[in-house]
XYZ file of C-alpha atoms in Angstrom:
387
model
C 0.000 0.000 0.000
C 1.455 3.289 -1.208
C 2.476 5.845 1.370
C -0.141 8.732 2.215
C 1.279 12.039 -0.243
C 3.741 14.507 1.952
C 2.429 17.538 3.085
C 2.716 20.614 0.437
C 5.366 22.437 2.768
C 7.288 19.255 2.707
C 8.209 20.576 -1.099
C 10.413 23.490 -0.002
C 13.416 24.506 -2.198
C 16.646 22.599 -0.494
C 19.445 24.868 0.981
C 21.874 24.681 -1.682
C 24.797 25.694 0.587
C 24.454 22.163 2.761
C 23.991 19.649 -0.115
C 27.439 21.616 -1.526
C 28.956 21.113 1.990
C 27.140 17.208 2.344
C 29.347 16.564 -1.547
C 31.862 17.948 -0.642
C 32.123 16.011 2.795
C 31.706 12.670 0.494
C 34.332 13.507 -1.412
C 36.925 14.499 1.520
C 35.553 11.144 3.097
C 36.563 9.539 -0.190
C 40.210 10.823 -0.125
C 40.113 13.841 -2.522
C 41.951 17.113 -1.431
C 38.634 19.152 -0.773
C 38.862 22.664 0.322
C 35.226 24.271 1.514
C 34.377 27.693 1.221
C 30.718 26.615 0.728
C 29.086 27.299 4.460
C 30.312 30.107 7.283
C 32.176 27.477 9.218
C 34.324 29.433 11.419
C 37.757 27.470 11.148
C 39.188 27.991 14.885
C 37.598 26.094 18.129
C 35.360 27.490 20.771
C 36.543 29.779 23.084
C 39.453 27.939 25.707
C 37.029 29.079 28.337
C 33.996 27.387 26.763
C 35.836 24.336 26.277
C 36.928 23.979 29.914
C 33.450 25.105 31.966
C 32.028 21.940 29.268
C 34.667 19.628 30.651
C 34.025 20.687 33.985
C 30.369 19.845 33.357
C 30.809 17.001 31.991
C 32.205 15.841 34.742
C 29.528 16.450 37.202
C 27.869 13.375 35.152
C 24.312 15.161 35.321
C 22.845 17.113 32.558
C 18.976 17.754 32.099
C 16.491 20.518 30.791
C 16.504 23.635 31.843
C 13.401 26.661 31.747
C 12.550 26.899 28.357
C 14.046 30.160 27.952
C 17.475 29.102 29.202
C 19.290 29.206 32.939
C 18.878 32.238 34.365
C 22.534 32.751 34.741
C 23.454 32.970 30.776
C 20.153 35.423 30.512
C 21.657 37.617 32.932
C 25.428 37.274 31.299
C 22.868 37.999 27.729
C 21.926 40.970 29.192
C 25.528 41.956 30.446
C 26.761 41.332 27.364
C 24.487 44.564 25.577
C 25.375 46.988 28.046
C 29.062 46.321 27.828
C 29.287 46.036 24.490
C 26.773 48.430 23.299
C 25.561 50.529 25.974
C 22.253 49.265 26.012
C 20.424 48.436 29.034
C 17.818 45.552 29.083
C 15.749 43.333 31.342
C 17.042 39.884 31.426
C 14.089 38.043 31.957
C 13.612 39.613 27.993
C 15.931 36.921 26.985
C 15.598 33.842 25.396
C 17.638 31.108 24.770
C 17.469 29.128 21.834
C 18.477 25.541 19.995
C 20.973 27.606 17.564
C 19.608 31.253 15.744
C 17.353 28.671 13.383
C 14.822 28.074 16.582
C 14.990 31.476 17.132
C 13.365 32.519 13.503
C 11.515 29.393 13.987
C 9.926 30.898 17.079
C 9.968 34.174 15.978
C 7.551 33.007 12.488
C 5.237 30.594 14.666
C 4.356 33.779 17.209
C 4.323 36.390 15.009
C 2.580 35.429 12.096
C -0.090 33.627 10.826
C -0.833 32.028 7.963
C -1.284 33.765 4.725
C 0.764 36.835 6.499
C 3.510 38.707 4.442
C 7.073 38.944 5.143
C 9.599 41.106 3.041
C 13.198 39.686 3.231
C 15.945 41.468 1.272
C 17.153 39.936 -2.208
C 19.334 38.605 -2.143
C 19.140 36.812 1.537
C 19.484 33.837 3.713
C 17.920 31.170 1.814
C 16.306 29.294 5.245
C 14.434 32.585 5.619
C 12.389 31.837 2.365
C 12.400 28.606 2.954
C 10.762 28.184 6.322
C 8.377 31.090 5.566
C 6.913 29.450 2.938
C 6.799 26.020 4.515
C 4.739 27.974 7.516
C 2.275 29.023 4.541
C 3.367 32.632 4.619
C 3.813 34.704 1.871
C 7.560 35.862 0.844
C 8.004 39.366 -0.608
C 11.578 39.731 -1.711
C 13.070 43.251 -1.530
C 15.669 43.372 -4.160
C 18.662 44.969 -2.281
C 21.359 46.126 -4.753
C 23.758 48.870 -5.009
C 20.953 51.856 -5.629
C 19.827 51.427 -1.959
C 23.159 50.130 -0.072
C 22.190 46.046 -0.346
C 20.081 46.862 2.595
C 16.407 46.675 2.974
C 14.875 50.431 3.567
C 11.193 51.761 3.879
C 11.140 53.120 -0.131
C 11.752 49.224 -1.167
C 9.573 48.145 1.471
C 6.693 50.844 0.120
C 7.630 49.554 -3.873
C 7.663 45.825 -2.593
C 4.407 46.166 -0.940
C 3.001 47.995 -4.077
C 4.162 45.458 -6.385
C 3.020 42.662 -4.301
C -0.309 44.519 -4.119
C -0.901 43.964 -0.442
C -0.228 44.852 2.916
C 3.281 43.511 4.974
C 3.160 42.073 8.556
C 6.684 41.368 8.992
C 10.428 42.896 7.848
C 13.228 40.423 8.549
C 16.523 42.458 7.981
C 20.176 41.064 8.498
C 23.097 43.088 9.439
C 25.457 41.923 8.707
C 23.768 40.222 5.665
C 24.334 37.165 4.206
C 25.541 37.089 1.429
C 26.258 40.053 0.778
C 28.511 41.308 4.065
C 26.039 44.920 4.086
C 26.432 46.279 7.320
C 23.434 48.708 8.264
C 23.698 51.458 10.759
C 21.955 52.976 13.316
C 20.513 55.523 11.029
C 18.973 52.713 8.680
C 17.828 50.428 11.655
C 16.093 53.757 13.026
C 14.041 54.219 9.612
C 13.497 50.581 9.406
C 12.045 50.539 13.277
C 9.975 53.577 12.460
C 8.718 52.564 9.783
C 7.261 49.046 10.872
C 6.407 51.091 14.106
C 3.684 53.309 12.743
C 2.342 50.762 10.193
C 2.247 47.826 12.830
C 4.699 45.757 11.495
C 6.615 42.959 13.047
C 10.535 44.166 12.640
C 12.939 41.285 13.246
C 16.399 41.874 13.190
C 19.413 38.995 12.257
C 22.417 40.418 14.504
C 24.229 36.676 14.236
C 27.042 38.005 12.581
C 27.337 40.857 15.072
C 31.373 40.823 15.962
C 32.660 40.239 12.234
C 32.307 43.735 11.254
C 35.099 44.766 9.244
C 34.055 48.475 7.908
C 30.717 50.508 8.834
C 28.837 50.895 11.960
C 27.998 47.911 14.097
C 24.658 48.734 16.079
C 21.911 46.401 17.289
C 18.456 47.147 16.963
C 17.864 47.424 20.213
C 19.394 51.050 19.964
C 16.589 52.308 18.207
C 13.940 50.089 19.392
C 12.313 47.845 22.046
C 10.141 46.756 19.944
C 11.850 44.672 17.366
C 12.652 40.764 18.152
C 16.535 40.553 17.846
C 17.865 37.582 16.888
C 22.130 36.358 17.503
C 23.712 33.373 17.978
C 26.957 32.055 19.088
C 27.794 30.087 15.957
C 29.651 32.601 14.496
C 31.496 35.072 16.025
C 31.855 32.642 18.654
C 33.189 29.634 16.579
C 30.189 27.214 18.510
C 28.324 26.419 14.892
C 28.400 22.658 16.577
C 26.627 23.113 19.938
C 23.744 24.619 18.564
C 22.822 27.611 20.938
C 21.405 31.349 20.264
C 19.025 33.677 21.616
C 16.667 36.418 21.240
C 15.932 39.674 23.179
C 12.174 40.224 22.887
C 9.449 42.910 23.785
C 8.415 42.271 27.302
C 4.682 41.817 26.098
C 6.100 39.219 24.101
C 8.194 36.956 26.413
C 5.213 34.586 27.111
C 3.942 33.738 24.344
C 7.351 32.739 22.542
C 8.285 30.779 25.920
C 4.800 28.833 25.367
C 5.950 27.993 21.869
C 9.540 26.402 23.062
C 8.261 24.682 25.710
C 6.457 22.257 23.158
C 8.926 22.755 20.125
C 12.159 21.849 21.995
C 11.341 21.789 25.785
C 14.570 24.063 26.198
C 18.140 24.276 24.949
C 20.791 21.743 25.833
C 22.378 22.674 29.396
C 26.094 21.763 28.370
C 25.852 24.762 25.629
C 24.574 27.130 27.731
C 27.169 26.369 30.363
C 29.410 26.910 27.308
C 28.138 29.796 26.088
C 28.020 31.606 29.323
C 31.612 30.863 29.898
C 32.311 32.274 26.118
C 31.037 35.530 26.806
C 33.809 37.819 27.887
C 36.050 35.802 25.618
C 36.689 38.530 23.067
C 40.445 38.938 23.628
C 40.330 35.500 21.977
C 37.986 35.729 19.678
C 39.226 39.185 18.363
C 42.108 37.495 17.152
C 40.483 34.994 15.546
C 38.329 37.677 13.463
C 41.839 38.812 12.118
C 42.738 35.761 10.608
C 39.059 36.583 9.019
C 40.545 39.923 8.064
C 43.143 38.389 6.399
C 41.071 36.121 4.325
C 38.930 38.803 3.077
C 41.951 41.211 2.677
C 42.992 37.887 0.004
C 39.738 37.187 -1.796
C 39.563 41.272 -2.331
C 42.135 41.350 -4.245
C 42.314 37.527 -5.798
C 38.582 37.111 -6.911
C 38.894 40.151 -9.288
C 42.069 38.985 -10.507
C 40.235 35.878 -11.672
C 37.891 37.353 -13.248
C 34.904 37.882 -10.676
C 33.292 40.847 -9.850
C 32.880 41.550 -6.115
C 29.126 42.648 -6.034
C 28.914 44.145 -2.497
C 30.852 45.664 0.195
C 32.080 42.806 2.120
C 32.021 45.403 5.115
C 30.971 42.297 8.188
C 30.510 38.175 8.547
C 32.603 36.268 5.918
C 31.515 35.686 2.342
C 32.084 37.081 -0.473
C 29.504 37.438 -2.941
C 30.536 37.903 -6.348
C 29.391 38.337 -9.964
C 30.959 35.005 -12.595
C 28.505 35.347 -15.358
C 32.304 35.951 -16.908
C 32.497 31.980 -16.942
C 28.869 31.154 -16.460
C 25.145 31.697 -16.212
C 24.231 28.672 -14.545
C 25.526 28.841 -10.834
C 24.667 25.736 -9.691
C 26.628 23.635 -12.913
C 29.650 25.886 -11.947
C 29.268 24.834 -8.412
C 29.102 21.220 -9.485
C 32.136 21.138 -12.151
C 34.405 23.468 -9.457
C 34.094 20.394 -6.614
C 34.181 17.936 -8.979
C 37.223 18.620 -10.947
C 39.109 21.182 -8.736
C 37.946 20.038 -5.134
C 36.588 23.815 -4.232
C 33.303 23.858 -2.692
C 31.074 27.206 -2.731
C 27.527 28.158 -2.770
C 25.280 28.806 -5.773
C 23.836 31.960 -6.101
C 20.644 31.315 -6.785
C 19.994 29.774 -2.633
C 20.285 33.244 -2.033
C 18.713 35.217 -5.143
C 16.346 32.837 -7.100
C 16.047 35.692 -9.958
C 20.013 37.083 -10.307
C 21.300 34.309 -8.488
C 22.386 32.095 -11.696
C 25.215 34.267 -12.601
C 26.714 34.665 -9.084
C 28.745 32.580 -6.547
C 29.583 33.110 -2.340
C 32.296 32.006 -1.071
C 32.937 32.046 2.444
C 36.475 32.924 4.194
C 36.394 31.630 7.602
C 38.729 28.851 6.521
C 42.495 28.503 7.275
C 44.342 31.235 5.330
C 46.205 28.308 4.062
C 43.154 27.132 2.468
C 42.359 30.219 0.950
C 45.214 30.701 -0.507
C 45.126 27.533 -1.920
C 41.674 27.756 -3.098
C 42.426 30.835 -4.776
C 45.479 29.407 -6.786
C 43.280 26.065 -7.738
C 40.308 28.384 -9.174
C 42.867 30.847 -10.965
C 44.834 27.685 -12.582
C 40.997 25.894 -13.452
C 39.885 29.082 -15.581
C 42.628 30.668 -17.111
């Protein structure tokens, strides 16, 4: 007897960037010399400190759950963390802690919106954002960010997106900084931004997870400008933990209930050992600062390599670590150029079109938070393959 038909949201569009990196694992399992710059996998451990308070825990021998919303400790150290590092002062029990940044926009869609609600997302953008809107059943407008407006969503593109989609929006999802596109926003655009979704009641949700890999621009948090905006961060990245899945939010206080009566029943709370890690990872920046300028180095390389080649940089490249760039030079089929580059050069990068489904065929990211051996490397392989 044939299985019952999925569900319709089971059809969502993969994530281009993990089937690259699952290849490209089978390959390097298989013995072939396979360099990845195909997902923002920082290259360098967790923080020492990290490391050690897990050790310590896992020594104790007892782990369990923990309130949905995280220990109370790590909230408060959350909290700590925003008026050190920005000057911004905020209630802790306006924290929550989440199964990696992904529960967080997972939590964030479930309680904000309902279904048949519109979201604008900039263009191009985090493919998981389109992804796991639509699988939700909410509609996607995507804001094409390009050089005109600063690859950053703003309320004019929001007011022509809206226009063209010929309805109202209920919810702006901006990143800064952006993947892929490194666009760093500043306080003056987050300020518009807030405004705007402020007087048109509008959910504003803001992607800070690459907050700490800001290379040129103004690094400023939502929460600046705003209470009112649902921030999302994480400690994947900045904090070199993309393996112990942990994040969290900062949320309007009218809010905090509702989203903690969501994760109760989606993951009953995050694993204690990360949070113990995390907690002990904040204040690690001495560490981590050098780490970001190996980064530095990597994108100082691909700045000045990926031209040589023959790719155009598209945008700034001012915070996280990819680099987006233009190769309709060799190709204008993204994907087949992602295939033949692993296959026959053992270089793994993303597509283009996971993050733009409309430019996205002519256009490649590839991520530097590898060894700068590897980039270098990498570099010299793709130069050799197309000349």
């Amino acid at each position: 007897m044939p299985l019952k038909p999925l569900s319709a949201r089971s059809s969502v569009e993969p994530f281009h960037a993990m089937d690259v990196l699952a290849e490209a694992t089978k390959r390097r399992e298989a013995g072939y010399p396979v360099i990845s710059m195909a997902v923002g996998q920082p290259s360098h451990p967790a923080p020492k400190a990290a490391l050690e308070a897990a050790r310590a825990a896992l020594g104790h021998g007892r782990l369990g759950y923990t309130d949905a919303l995280g220990t109370s400790s790590l909230r408060i150290a959350i909290a700590r963390h925003y008026r050190s590092r920005y000057g911004v002062e905020i209630d802790p029990q306006r924290v929550a802690v989440t199964t990696g940044s992904s529960a967080g926009f997972n939590l964030a869609f479930l309680a904000l919106f309902d279904p048949g609600d519109c979201v604008a997302i900039a263009r191009p953008g985090y493919p998981a954002y389109r992804n796991i809107l639509a699988a939700l059943g909410l509609t996607v407008v995507e804001v094409e960010a390009g050089a005109e407006n600063g690859f950053t969503l703003t309320p004019e593109g929001l007011d022509t997106a809206a226009k063209q989609a010929g309805r109202a929006i209920n919810g702006v999802l901006l990143a800064s900084p952006a993947n892929p596109t490194g666009t760093v926003t500043g306080r003056a655009g987050l300020k518009a931004l807030a405004d705007y979704c402020r007087d048109r009641d509008i959910a504003f949700i803001s992607d800070e997870i690459y907050h700490g890999l800001t290379f040129a621009g103004e690094e400023t948090t939502a929460l600046s400008v705003t209470d009112e905006a649902v921030i999302i961060n994480s400690f994947s990245k900045y904090y070199c933990m993309t393996g112990w899945r942990i994040g969290w939010m900062v949320l309007p206080e009218t809010q905090v209930r509702a989203f903690e009566r969501i994760a109760q029943s989606l993951y009953i709370s995050p694993p204690e050992l990360s949070q113990i890690a995390a907690e002990a990872a904040l204040g690690c920046e001495a560490e981590l600062d050098v780490y970001k300028a190996s980064y530095g180095a990597n994108r100082a390389l691909l700045l000045k390599r990926l031209p040589e080649i023959g790719f155009d940089i598209v945008s700034p490249m001012d915070g996280a670590f990819y680099a987006y760039a233009d190769v309709s030079r060799f190709t204008n089929d993204s994907m087949d150029f992602a295939r033949k580059m692993l296959a026959e050069i053992n270089v793994a990068a993303t597509p283009g079109l996971d993050f733009d489904p409309i430019e996205g065929h002519r256009a490649m990211r590839f991520s530097y938070a590898g060894a700068e051996a590897d980039m270098i490397e990498a570099m010299d392989r793709i130069s050799r393959w197309l000349a």
